[in-house]
Amino acid sequence: MASPSIRPHMLVADEQGNIYDHPDFLLLCRRGEEWSLPRPDELMPLPEESELFLLPGRRAVGLNPETGETEVMEDWAVAAFAAPAHTLTAHPVYMTDEGAPMLPLFAYGAVGFANGRFYVCAKKVDEDVRQVFKGISRGKIDRSARKIIEDFPDNRLMQHIMQNCTLRYGCPAAKNLSLGRYEAPLPTSRTCNARCIGCISQQEEGSKICATPQCRLTFTPTPEEVVEIMRFHAGRETEKPVFSFGQGCEGEPLTEAPLLIESVRRYREAGGHGTINLNSNSSRPQAIAELAEAGLTSLRVSLNSARPEVYERYYRPHGYTFGDVRQSIIEARSRGVHVAVNLLYFPGITDTEEEIEALIELFQSTGISLVQLRNLNIDPEFYPSLLEGISFGPSVGLNNFRKRIRRACPWITYGYFNPYLGDKADLGDTPMPGEWKPAPLEVSEAEEESGK
């Protein structure tokens, strides 16, 4: 954590992409519609493997400490994309020129410079190092991927993961599969029953988002292809193998529910061990129930909000409702599946009173065990415009957000990655759906007598 005395100066970028710290003006940060100086408890040195972006068509704005006024620069604004396991707590402040392009689908953190280093508004929320590749050369990863391509010429799914996800996109999950460690990705679906505004693999015609960072899967694998990858990964990652359906290069895996159920069943019936996880929009409760009975260990439910109106503005579901998402969680949890929420955190919206109360109600009534605090990758001005007309109170910040939820749901844990849980999760103190009852308040004898 940064010292409370740290006051980073703002960053600016010129037309050539050179980034400078301003000698006089201070970093400002944005949470929704609010502008302010960074809170002392949210500044941290920019993590290794993070990136800096210049923001075209957006003029940097800083605070003049002498006058207390904001100042608009001629130079471009700068943002940070924080390394995995870190959640951004604020966006940069800038003024957008007329006709400025929509920003690509990344997360944009407020970043400044002080005492010879960069500081970002973010928090580390997971100590797992599974997506840290420091000390592992790109050459080693590529050589391993090419060897696997040679060894599995007839497995289309393995070919896709190695050729596209590893060698072309540098996907961290795919790189881990090539290295034989941690979590193996298992994309299976070409289609989706949601039309997420920030979908990273496919945008509909006419979308304001002109480019996606990945291309969607173009075929449907067979159970044999899926299980072959699972066995291969378990043979190399022998301590804590995790297998995850639902990746960025595909649609919604539940649209291929029979394939998933058959793959999980075959792997388990053959004695396959490890944590089988599903990353999903959780739109089909019956399919979730069947997957749980086949041997699913964990479910990660993607959410931007537990308020149906906010959820639907972003996900734009087709053929399901937020009520189906809630029922899927209940079906999984009642069958012993560990359920996490992949919460797409957006400073200034997610950490408001209305959002917190809705999340607490969902967690208490359904038995969520883990909140994965992921950044919502989207233009910081575009997302609030989607939610116009919906009320949001003041931002409380990520730290207070976490404290509020933990007070109301003491069993909740926070993280960023899908945990290894063995074959079957130990759910500990997580309540069953509908069984949560808050502990009674302790009342002193004097208060009882006074009737307070």
PDB file of C-alpha atoms in Angstrom, residues 95-376:
ATOM      1  CA  MET A  95     -12.291  15.563 -21.429  1.00  0.00           C
ATOM      2  CA  THR A  96     -13.423  13.778 -24.567  1.00  0.00           C
ATOM      3  CA  ASP A  97     -13.158  15.529 -27.937  1.00  0.00           C
ATOM      4  CA  GLU A  98     -16.137  15.474 -30.269  1.00  0.00           C
ATOM      5  CA  GLY A  99     -15.852  12.506 -32.599  1.00  0.00           C
ATOM      6  CA  ALA A 100     -13.367  10.644 -30.373  1.00  0.00           C
ATOM      7  CA  PRO A 101     -13.306   6.893 -31.065  1.00  0.00           C
ATOM      8  CA  MET A 102     -14.829   4.373 -28.662  1.00  0.00           C
ATOM      9  CA  LEU A 103     -12.095   2.903 -26.473  1.00  0.00           C
ATOM     10  CA  PRO A 104     -11.303  -0.806 -27.017  1.00  0.00           C
ATOM     11  CA  LEU A 105     -12.467  -3.441 -24.541  1.00  0.00           C
ATOM     12  CA  PHE A 106      -9.912  -3.028 -21.781  1.00  0.00           C
ATOM     13  CA  ALA A 107     -10.079  -1.761 -18.204  1.00  0.00           C
ATOM     14  CA  TYR A 108      -8.741   1.768 -17.717  1.00  0.00           C
ATOM     15  CA  GLY A 109      -7.242   2.622 -14.337  1.00  0.00           C
ATOM     16  CA  ALA A 110      -6.264   6.039 -12.996  1.00  0.00           C
ATOM     17  CA  VAL A 111      -2.453   6.162 -12.937  1.00  0.00           C
ATOM     18  CA  GLY A 112       0.078   8.798 -11.872  1.00  0.00           C
ATOM     19  CA  PHE A 113       3.753   9.239 -11.032  1.00  0.00           C
ATOM     20  CA  ALA A 114       5.521   9.983  -7.737  1.00  0.00           C
ATOM     21  CA  ASN A 115       8.961   9.392  -6.226  1.00  0.00           C
ATOM     22  CA  GLY A 116      10.347   7.791  -9.356  1.00  0.00           C
ATOM     23  CA  ARG A 117       7.585   5.232  -9.969  1.00  0.00           C
ATOM     24  CA  PHE A 118       4.068   4.818 -11.308  1.00  0.00           C
ATOM     25  CA  TYR A 119       1.102   4.485  -8.948  1.00  0.00           C
ATOM     26  CA  VAL A 120      -2.305   3.114  -9.900  1.00  0.00           C
ATOM     27  CA  CYS A 121      -5.700   3.202  -8.189  1.00  0.00           C
ATOM     28  CA  ALA A 122      -6.105  -0.534  -7.606  1.00  0.00           C
ATOM     29  CA  LYS A 123      -6.080  -3.321  -5.037  1.00  0.00           C
ATOM     30  CA  LYS A 124      -4.515  -6.757  -5.165  1.00  0.00           C
ATOM     31  CA  VAL A 125      -7.377  -9.159  -4.470  1.00  0.00           C
ATOM     32  CA  ASP A 126      -5.726 -12.557  -5.010  1.00  0.00           C
ATOM     33  CA  GLU A 127      -2.283 -13.896  -4.066  1.00  0.00           C
ATOM     34  CA  ASP A 128      -2.422 -16.690  -6.665  1.00  0.00           C
ATOM     35  CA  VAL A 129       0.408 -16.345  -9.201  1.00  0.00           C
ATOM     36  CA  ARG A 130      -1.120 -18.503 -11.927  1.00  0.00           C
ATOM     37  CA  GLN A 131      -1.088 -15.679 -14.491  1.00  0.00           C
ATOM     38  CA  VAL A 132       2.345 -14.357 -13.597  1.00  0.00           C
ATOM     39  CA  PHE A 133       4.864 -15.404 -16.246  1.00  0.00           C
ATOM     40  CA  LYS A 134       7.922 -13.567 -14.961  1.00  0.00           C
ATOM     41  CA  GLY A 135      10.976 -15.709 -15.570  1.00  0.00           C
ATOM     42  CA  ILE A 136       9.228 -17.835 -18.212  1.00  0.00           C
ATOM     43  CA  SER A 137      10.352 -16.860 -21.693  1.00  0.00           C
ATOM     44  CA  ARG A 138       7.885 -16.513 -24.522  1.00  0.00           C
ATOM     45  CA  GLY A 139      10.126 -18.883 -26.464  1.00  0.00           C
ATOM     46  CA  LYS A 140       9.607 -21.654 -23.917  1.00  0.00           C
ATOM     47  CA  ILE A 141       5.833 -21.215 -24.071  1.00  0.00           C
ATOM     48  CA  ASP A 142       5.815 -21.199 -27.866  1.00  0.00           C
ATOM     49  CA  ARG A 143       8.043 -24.274 -28.135  1.00  0.00           C
ATOM     50  CA  SER A 144       5.789 -26.187 -25.771  1.00  0.00           C
ATOM     51  CA  ALA A 145       2.679 -25.126 -27.704  1.00  0.00           C
ATOM     52  CA  ARG A 146       4.189 -26.243 -31.012  1.00  0.00           C
ATOM     53  CA  LYS A 147       5.161 -29.603 -29.521  1.00  0.00           C
ATOM     54  CA  ILE A 148       1.584 -30.121 -28.327  1.00  0.00           C
ATOM     55  CA  ILE A 149       0.293 -29.202 -31.804  1.00  0.00           C
ATOM     56  CA  GLU A 150       2.480 -31.961 -33.212  1.00  0.00           C
ATOM     57  CA  ASP A 151       1.403 -34.475 -30.580  1.00  0.00           C
ATOM     58  CA  PHE A 152      -2.364 -33.904 -31.008  1.00  0.00           C
ATOM     59  CA  PRO A 153      -2.880 -33.534 -34.778  1.00  0.00           C
ATOM     60  CA  ASP A 154      -6.450 -34.875 -34.694  1.00  0.00           C
ATOM     61  CA  ASN A 155      -7.745 -32.938 -31.679  1.00  0.00           C
ATOM     62  CA  ARG A 156      -9.335 -29.803 -33.124  1.00  0.00           C
ATOM     63  CA  LEU A 157      -9.863 -28.241 -29.719  1.00  0.00           C
ATOM     64  CA  MET A 158      -6.233 -28.658 -28.732  1.00  0.00           C
ATOM     65  CA  GLN A 159      -5.187 -27.232 -32.096  1.00  0.00           C
ATOM     66  CA  HIS A 160      -7.442 -24.205 -31.552  1.00  0.00           C
ATOM     67  CA  ILE A 161      -6.176 -23.535 -28.034  1.00  0.00           C
ATOM     68  CA  MET A 162      -2.513 -23.830 -28.969  1.00  0.00           C
ATOM     69  CA  GLN A 163      -2.585 -22.118 -32.376  1.00  0.00           C
ATOM     70  CA  ASN A 164      -5.021 -19.301 -31.638  1.00  0.00           C
ATOM     71  CA  CYS A 165      -5.192 -18.814 -27.897  1.00  0.00           C
ATOM     72  CA  THR A 166      -1.537 -19.458 -27.054  1.00  0.00           C
ATOM     73  CA  LEU A 167       0.487 -18.505 -30.120  1.00  0.00           C
ATOM     74  CA  ARG A 168      -1.787 -15.808 -31.570  1.00  0.00           C
ATOM     75  CA  TYR A 169      -3.442 -14.120 -28.569  1.00  0.00           C
ATOM     76  CA  GLY A 170      -1.110 -15.029 -25.706  1.00  0.00           C
ATOM     77  CA  CYS A 171      -4.090 -16.012 -23.532  1.00  0.00           C
ATOM     78  CA  PRO A 172      -2.819 -16.665 -19.966  1.00  0.00           C
ATOM     79  CA  ALA A 173      -5.051 -19.729 -19.482  1.00  0.00           C
ATOM     80  CA  ALA A 174      -3.904 -21.217 -22.778  1.00  0.00           C
ATOM     81  CA  LYS A 175      -0.264 -20.532 -21.926  1.00  0.00           C
ATOM     82  CA  ASN A 176      -0.739 -22.401 -18.664  1.00  0.00           C
ATOM     83  CA  LEU A 177      -2.145 -25.399 -20.523  1.00  0.00           C
ATOM     84  CA  SER A 178       0.903 -25.368 -22.787  1.00  0.00           C
ATOM     85  CA  LEU A 179       3.147 -25.287 -19.695  1.00  0.00           C
ATOM     86  CA  GLY A 180       1.190 -27.983 -17.847  1.00  0.00           C
ATOM     87  CA  ARG A 181       0.246 -25.913 -14.817  1.00  0.00           C
ATOM     88  CA  TYR A 182      -2.776 -24.537 -12.942  1.00  0.00           C
ATOM     89  CA  GLU A 183      -6.034 -24.138 -14.907  1.00  0.00           C
ATOM     90  CA  ALA A 184      -6.796 -25.604 -18.351  1.00  0.00           C
ATOM     91  CA  PRO A 185      -9.268 -23.773 -20.622  1.00  0.00           C
ATOM     92  CA  LEU A 186     -11.999 -25.853 -22.323  1.00  0.00           C
ATOM     93  CA  PRO A 187     -13.892 -23.704 -24.863  1.00  0.00           C
ATOM     94  CA  THR A 188     -16.828 -25.542 -26.435  1.00  0.00           C
ATOM     95  CA  SER A 189     -19.479 -23.116 -27.718  1.00  0.00           C
ATOM     96  CA  ARG A 190     -19.875 -21.094 -30.906  1.00  0.00           C
ATOM     97  CA  THR A 191     -23.091 -19.361 -29.897  1.00  0.00           C
ATOM     98  CA  CYS A 192     -24.466 -17.334 -27.004  1.00  0.00           C
ATOM     99  CA  ASN A 193     -27.882 -16.568 -25.524  1.00  0.00           C
ATOM    100  CA  ALA A 194     -26.789 -13.143 -24.279  1.00  0.00           C
ATOM    101  CA  ARG A 195     -25.647 -10.097 -26.239  1.00  0.00           C
ATOM    102  CA  CYS A 196     -23.249  -8.588 -23.744  1.00  0.00           C
ATOM    103  CA  ILE A 197     -22.315  -5.018 -24.556  1.00  0.00           C
ATOM    104  CA  GLY A 198     -18.687  -5.778 -23.715  1.00  0.00           C
ATOM    105  CA  CYS A 199     -18.410  -9.205 -25.363  1.00  0.00           C
ATOM    106  CA  ILE A 200     -14.752  -9.782 -26.207  1.00  0.00           C
ATOM    107  CA  SER A 201     -15.334 -12.424 -28.890  1.00  0.00           C
ATOM    108  CA  GLN A 202     -18.253 -11.139 -30.999  1.00  0.00           C
ATOM    109  CA  GLN A 203     -20.074  -7.854 -31.554  1.00  0.00           C
ATOM    110  CA  GLU A 204     -23.288  -7.520 -33.522  1.00  0.00           C
ATOM    111  CA  GLU A 205     -23.446  -5.500 -36.726  1.00  0.00           C
ATOM    112  CA  GLY A 206     -23.701  -1.784 -36.046  1.00  0.00           C
ATOM    113  CA  SER A 207     -22.095  -1.975 -32.590  1.00  0.00           C
ATOM    114  CA  LYS A 208     -20.217   1.120 -31.444  1.00  0.00           C
ATOM    115  CA  ILE A 209     -17.445  -1.222 -30.316  1.00  0.00           C
ATOM    116  CA  CYS A 210     -15.556  -1.688 -33.546  1.00  0.00           C
ATOM    117  CA  ALA A 211     -13.107  -4.412 -32.548  1.00  0.00           C
ATOM    118  CA  THR A 212     -12.925  -7.420 -30.246  1.00  0.00           C
ATOM    119  CA  PRO A 213      -9.650  -8.757 -28.852  1.00  0.00           C
ATOM    120  CA  GLN A 214     -10.466 -12.399 -29.677  1.00  0.00           C
ATOM    121  CA  CYS A 215     -12.239 -14.440 -32.343  1.00  0.00           C
ATOM    122  CA  ARG A 216     -14.944 -16.924 -31.385  1.00  0.00           C
ATOM    123  CA  LEU A 217     -14.615 -20.683 -31.659  1.00  0.00           C
ATOM    124  CA  THR A 218     -15.675 -21.842 -35.154  1.00  0.00           C
ATOM    125  CA  PHE A 219     -16.513 -25.511 -34.471  1.00  0.00           C
ATOM    126  CA  THR A 220     -18.091 -27.683 -31.803  1.00  0.00           C
ATOM    127  CA  PRO A 221     -15.663 -30.156 -30.227  1.00  0.00           C
ATOM    128  CA  THR A 222     -16.601 -33.720 -29.367  1.00  0.00           C
ATOM    129  CA  PRO A 223     -16.608 -35.192 -25.847  1.00  0.00           C
ATOM    130  CA  GLU A 224     -13.585 -37.257 -26.867  1.00  0.00           C
ATOM    131  CA  GLU A 225     -11.606 -34.119 -27.739  1.00  0.00           C
ATOM    132  CA  VAL A 226     -12.577 -32.410 -24.477  1.00  0.00           C
ATOM    133  CA  VAL A 227     -11.774 -35.396 -22.270  1.00  0.00           C
ATOM    134  CA  GLU A 228      -8.444 -35.968 -24.044  1.00  0.00           C
ATOM    135  CA  ILE A 229      -7.355 -32.464 -23.049  1.00  0.00           C
ATOM    136  CA  MET A 230      -8.537 -32.978 -19.472  1.00  0.00           C
ATOM    137  CA  ARG A 231      -6.539 -36.201 -19.144  1.00  0.00           C
ATOM    138  CA  PHE A 232      -3.481 -34.600 -20.734  1.00  0.00           C
ATOM    139  CA  HIS A 233      -3.584 -31.657 -18.339  1.00  0.00           C
ATOM    140  CA  ALA A 234      -4.164 -33.860 -15.281  1.00  0.00           C
ATOM    141  CA  GLY A 235      -1.139 -35.920 -16.278  1.00  0.00           C
ATOM    142  CA  ARG A 236       1.108 -32.858 -16.146  1.00  0.00           C
ATOM    143  CA  GLU A 237      -0.502 -30.719 -13.422  1.00  0.00           C
ATOM    144  CA  THR A 238      -0.686 -33.509 -10.865  1.00  0.00           C
ATOM    145  CA  GLU A 239      -1.102 -31.430  -7.700  1.00  0.00           C
ATOM    146  CA  LYS A 240      -3.959 -28.988  -8.337  1.00  0.00           C
ATOM    147  CA  PRO A 241      -5.537 -29.481 -11.767  1.00  0.00           C
ATOM    148  CA  VAL A 242      -8.427 -27.178 -12.636  1.00  0.00           C
ATOM    149  CA  PHE A 243     -10.488 -27.508 -15.830  1.00  0.00           C
ATOM    150  CA  SER A 244     -12.695 -24.609 -16.913  1.00  0.00           C
ATOM    151  CA  PHE A 245     -15.489 -24.515 -19.438  1.00  0.00           C
ATOM    152  CA  GLY A 246     -16.385 -21.005 -20.524  1.00  0.00           C
ATOM    153  CA  GLN A 247     -13.616 -18.899 -22.063  1.00  0.00           C
ATOM    154  CA  GLY A 248     -13.290 -15.558 -23.805  1.00  0.00           C
ATOM    155  CA  CYS A 249     -12.935 -17.164 -27.239  1.00  0.00           C
ATOM    156  CA  GLU A 250     -16.401 -18.736 -27.188  1.00  0.00           C
ATOM    157  CA  GLY A 251     -20.078 -18.090 -26.583  1.00  0.00           C
ATOM    158  CA  GLU A 252     -22.084 -19.390 -23.613  1.00  0.00           C
ATOM    159  CA  PRO A 253     -21.079 -22.989 -22.753  1.00  0.00           C
ATOM    160  CA  LEU A 254     -24.585 -23.888 -21.561  1.00  0.00           C
ATOM    161  CA  THR A 255     -25.745 -23.682 -25.183  1.00  0.00           C
ATOM    162  CA  GLU A 256     -23.744 -26.929 -25.521  1.00  0.00           C
ATOM    163  CA  ALA A 257     -25.029 -28.433 -22.270  1.00  0.00           C
ATOM    164  CA  PRO A 258     -25.253 -32.077 -23.517  1.00  0.00           C
ATOM    165  CA  LEU A 259     -21.608 -31.913 -24.631  1.00  0.00           C
ATOM    166  CA  LEU A 260     -20.505 -30.558 -21.257  1.00  0.00           C
ATOM    167  CA  ILE A 261     -22.533 -33.095 -19.285  1.00  0.00           C
ATOM    168  CA  GLU A 262     -21.197 -36.008 -21.342  1.00  0.00           C
ATOM    169  CA  SER A 263     -17.592 -34.783 -21.086  1.00  0.00           C
ATOM    170  CA  VAL A 264     -17.775 -34.340 -17.304  1.00  0.00           C
ATOM    171  CA  ARG A 265     -19.456 -37.726 -16.849  1.00  0.00           C
ATOM    172  CA  ARG A 266     -16.872 -39.561 -18.985  1.00  0.00           C
ATOM    173  CA  TYR A 267     -13.966 -37.940 -17.186  1.00  0.00           C
ATOM    174  CA  ARG A 268     -15.341 -38.717 -13.730  1.00  0.00           C
ATOM    175  CA  GLU A 269     -16.410 -42.288 -14.581  1.00  0.00           C
ATOM    176  CA  ALA A 270     -12.863 -42.998 -15.778  1.00  0.00           C
ATOM    177  CA  GLY A 271     -11.499 -41.876 -12.398  1.00  0.00           C
ATOM    178  CA  GLY A 272     -10.540 -38.379 -13.456  1.00  0.00           C
ATOM    179  CA  HIS A 273      -9.558 -36.073 -10.581  1.00  0.00           C
ATOM    180  CA  GLY A 274      -9.400 -32.322 -10.172  1.00  0.00           C
ATOM    181  CA  THR A 275     -11.691 -29.317 -10.000  1.00  0.00           C
ATOM    182  CA  ILE A 276     -14.110 -29.084 -12.917  1.00  0.00           C
ATOM    183  CA  ASN A 277     -15.356 -25.514 -13.183  1.00  0.00           C
ATOM    184  CA  LEU A 278     -17.951 -23.803 -15.345  1.00  0.00           C
ATOM    185  CA  ASN A 279     -17.654 -20.091 -16.173  1.00  0.00           C
ATOM    186  CA  SER A 280     -21.163 -19.196 -17.283  1.00  0.00           C
ATOM    187  CA  ASN A 281     -24.029 -16.742 -17.428  1.00  0.00           C
ATOM    188  CA  SER A 282     -25.960 -19.482 -15.597  1.00  0.00           C
ATOM    189  CA  SER A 283     -29.029 -19.066 -17.755  1.00  0.00           C
ATOM    190  CA  ARG A 284     -30.253 -22.699 -17.738  1.00  0.00           C
ATOM    191  CA  PRO A 285     -31.064 -24.083 -14.290  1.00  0.00           C
ATOM    192  CA  GLN A 286     -31.862 -27.631 -15.441  1.00  0.00           C
ATOM    193  CA  ALA A 287     -28.567 -27.931 -17.304  1.00  0.00           C
ATOM    194  CA  ILE A 288     -26.710 -26.710 -14.216  1.00  0.00           C
ATOM    195  CA  ALA A 289     -28.465 -29.365 -12.122  1.00  0.00           C
ATOM    196  CA  GLU A 290     -27.459 -32.119 -14.558  1.00  0.00           C
ATOM    197  CA  LEU A 291     -23.870 -30.902 -14.698  1.00  0.00           C
ATOM    198  CA  ALA A 292     -23.704 -30.928 -10.899  1.00  0.00           C
ATOM    199  CA  GLU A 293     -24.922 -34.523 -10.827  1.00  0.00           C
ATOM    200  CA  ALA A 294     -22.370 -35.486 -13.500  1.00  0.00           C
ATOM    201  CA  GLY A 295     -19.450 -34.264 -11.386  1.00  0.00           C
ATOM    202  CA  LEU A 296     -19.103 -30.485 -11.682  1.00  0.00           C
ATOM    203  CA  THR A 297     -17.123 -29.022  -8.768  1.00  0.00           C
ATOM    204  CA  SER A 298     -17.615 -25.284  -9.113  1.00  0.00           C
ATOM    205  CA  LEU A 299     -19.699 -22.700 -10.923  1.00  0.00           C
ATOM    206  CA  ARG A 300     -18.613 -19.131 -11.611  1.00  0.00           C
ATOM    207  CA  VAL A 301     -21.549 -16.878 -12.422  1.00  0.00           C
ATOM    208  CA  SER A 302     -20.828 -13.770 -14.459  1.00  0.00           C
ATOM    209  CA  LEU A 303     -22.620 -10.667 -13.150  1.00  0.00           C
ATOM    210  CA  ASN A 304     -22.332  -6.923 -13.471  1.00  0.00           C
ATOM    211  CA  SER A 305     -25.124  -6.400 -10.933  1.00  0.00           C
ATOM    212  CA  ALA A 306     -27.728  -8.226  -8.848  1.00  0.00           C
ATOM    213  CA  ARG A 307     -30.363  -5.669  -9.849  1.00  0.00           C
ATOM    214  CA  PRO A 308     -32.313  -7.119 -12.800  1.00  0.00           C
ATOM    215  CA  GLU A 309     -32.595  -3.820 -14.673  1.00  0.00           C
ATOM    216  CA  VAL A 310     -28.865  -3.104 -14.447  1.00  0.00           C
ATOM    217  CA  TYR A 311     -28.051  -6.718 -15.354  1.00  0.00           C
ATOM    218  CA  GLU A 312     -30.292  -6.725 -18.404  1.00  0.00           C
ATOM    219  CA  ARG A 313     -28.973  -3.415 -19.772  1.00  0.00           C
ATOM    220  CA  TYR A 314     -25.496  -4.946 -20.064  1.00  0.00           C
ATOM    221  CA  TYR A 315     -26.120  -8.673 -20.739  1.00  0.00           C
ATOM    222  CA  ARG A 316     -29.233  -8.241 -22.913  1.00  0.00           C
ATOM    223  CA  PRO A 317     -30.340 -11.861 -22.313  1.00  0.00           C
ATOM    224  CA  HIS A 318     -32.151 -13.804 -25.017  1.00  0.00           C
ATOM    225  CA  GLY A 319     -34.538 -16.486 -23.807  1.00  0.00           C
ATOM    226  CA  TYR A 320     -33.731 -16.235 -20.098  1.00  0.00           C
ATOM    227  CA  THR A 321     -34.099 -13.790 -17.210  1.00  0.00           C
ATOM    228  CA  PHE A 322     -32.193 -12.817 -14.115  1.00  0.00           C
ATOM    229  CA  GLY A 323     -34.579 -15.117 -12.243  1.00  0.00           C
ATOM    230  CA  ASP A 324     -33.087 -18.057 -14.182  1.00  0.00           C
ATOM    231  CA  VAL A 325     -29.605 -16.970 -13.100  1.00  0.00           C
ATOM    232  CA  ARG A 326     -30.706 -16.966  -9.471  1.00  0.00           C
ATOM    233  CA  GLN A 327     -32.348 -20.396  -9.833  1.00  0.00           C
ATOM    234  CA  SER A 328     -29.189 -21.829 -11.443  1.00  0.00           C
ATOM    235  CA  ILE A 329     -27.184 -20.745  -8.419  1.00  0.00           C
ATOM    236  CA  ILE A 330     -29.695 -22.474  -6.149  1.00  0.00           C
ATOM    237  CA  GLU A 331     -29.622 -25.681  -8.230  1.00  0.00           C
ATOM    238  CA  ALA A 332     -25.819 -25.795  -8.091  1.00  0.00           C
ATOM    239  CA  ARG A 333     -25.483 -24.875  -4.422  1.00  0.00           C
ATOM    240  CA  SER A 334     -28.140 -27.388  -3.300  1.00  0.00           C
ATOM    241  CA  ARG A 335     -26.124 -30.156  -5.000  1.00  0.00           C
ATOM    242  CA  GLY A 336     -22.855 -29.320  -3.250  1.00  0.00           C
ATOM    243  CA  VAL A 337     -21.312 -27.195  -5.995  1.00  0.00           C
ATOM    244  CA  HIS A 338     -19.106 -24.280  -4.953  1.00  0.00           C
ATOM    245  CA  VAL A 339     -20.572 -21.093  -6.441  1.00  0.00           C
ATOM    246  CA  ALA A 340     -18.592 -17.943  -7.128  1.00  0.00           C
ATOM    247  CA  VAL A 341     -19.662 -14.669  -8.679  1.00  0.00           C
ATOM    248  CA  ASN A 342     -17.480 -13.228 -11.406  1.00  0.00           C
ATOM    249  CA  LEU A 343     -18.367  -9.645 -10.483  1.00  0.00           C
ATOM    250  CA  LEU A 344     -17.555  -7.180 -13.258  1.00  0.00           C
ATOM    251  CA  TYR A 345     -16.560  -4.318 -10.998  1.00  0.00           C
ATOM    252  CA  PHE A 346     -16.995  -0.747 -12.230  1.00  0.00           C
ATOM    253  CA  PRO A 347     -15.911   2.027  -9.820  1.00  0.00           C
ATOM    254  CA  GLY A 348     -18.679   4.478  -9.067  1.00  0.00           C
ATOM    255  CA  ILE A 349     -21.469   2.034  -9.944  1.00  0.00           C
ATOM    256  CA  THR A 350     -20.757  -1.357  -8.391  1.00  0.00           C
ATOM    257  CA  ASP A 351     -19.712   0.241  -5.081  1.00  0.00           C
ATOM    258  CA  THR A 352     -22.923   2.220  -4.534  1.00  0.00           C
ATOM    259  CA  GLU A 353     -25.576   1.612  -1.892  1.00  0.00           C
ATOM    260  CA  GLU A 354     -28.229   0.225  -4.213  1.00  0.00           C
ATOM    261  CA  GLU A 355     -25.814  -2.240  -5.807  1.00  0.00           C
ATOM    262  CA  ILE A 356     -24.354  -3.397  -2.500  1.00  0.00           C
ATOM    263  CA  GLU A 357     -27.773  -4.092  -0.993  1.00  0.00           C
ATOM    264  CA  ALA A 358     -28.842  -6.134  -4.020  1.00  0.00           C
ATOM    265  CA  LEU A 359     -25.632  -8.174  -3.946  1.00  0.00           C
ATOM    266  CA  ILE A 360     -25.985  -8.870  -0.228  1.00  0.00           C
ATOM    267  CA  GLU A 361     -29.539 -10.126  -0.732  1.00  0.00           C
ATOM    268  CA  LEU A 362     -28.415 -12.437  -3.547  1.00  0.00           C
ATOM    269  CA  PHE A 363     -25.460 -13.808  -1.591  1.00  0.00           C
ATOM    270  CA  GLN A 364     -27.515 -14.432   1.552  1.00  0.00           C
ATOM    271  CA  SER A 365     -30.471 -16.076  -0.180  1.00  0.00           C
ATOM    272  CA  THR A 366     -28.565 -18.363  -2.545  1.00  0.00           C
ATOM    273  CA  GLY A 367     -25.348 -19.299  -0.729  1.00  0.00           C
ATOM    274  CA  ILE A 368     -22.569 -17.693  -2.799  1.00  0.00           C
ATOM    275  CA  SER A 369     -19.125 -18.623  -1.419  1.00  0.00           C
ATOM    276  CA  LEU A 370     -16.685 -16.430  -3.357  1.00  0.00           C
ATOM    277  CA  VAL A 371     -16.686 -13.040  -5.057  1.00  0.00           C
ATOM    278  CA  GLN A 372     -14.145 -12.726  -7.843  1.00  0.00           C
ATOM    279  CA  LEU A 373     -13.483  -9.025  -8.296  1.00  0.00           C
ATOM    280  CA  ARG A 374     -12.823  -8.623 -12.006  1.00  0.00           C
ATOM    281  CA  ASN A 375     -12.637  -5.325 -13.859  1.00  0.00           C
ATOM    282  CA  LEU A 376     -15.372  -4.542 -16.355  1.00  0.00           C
TER     283      LEU A 376
END
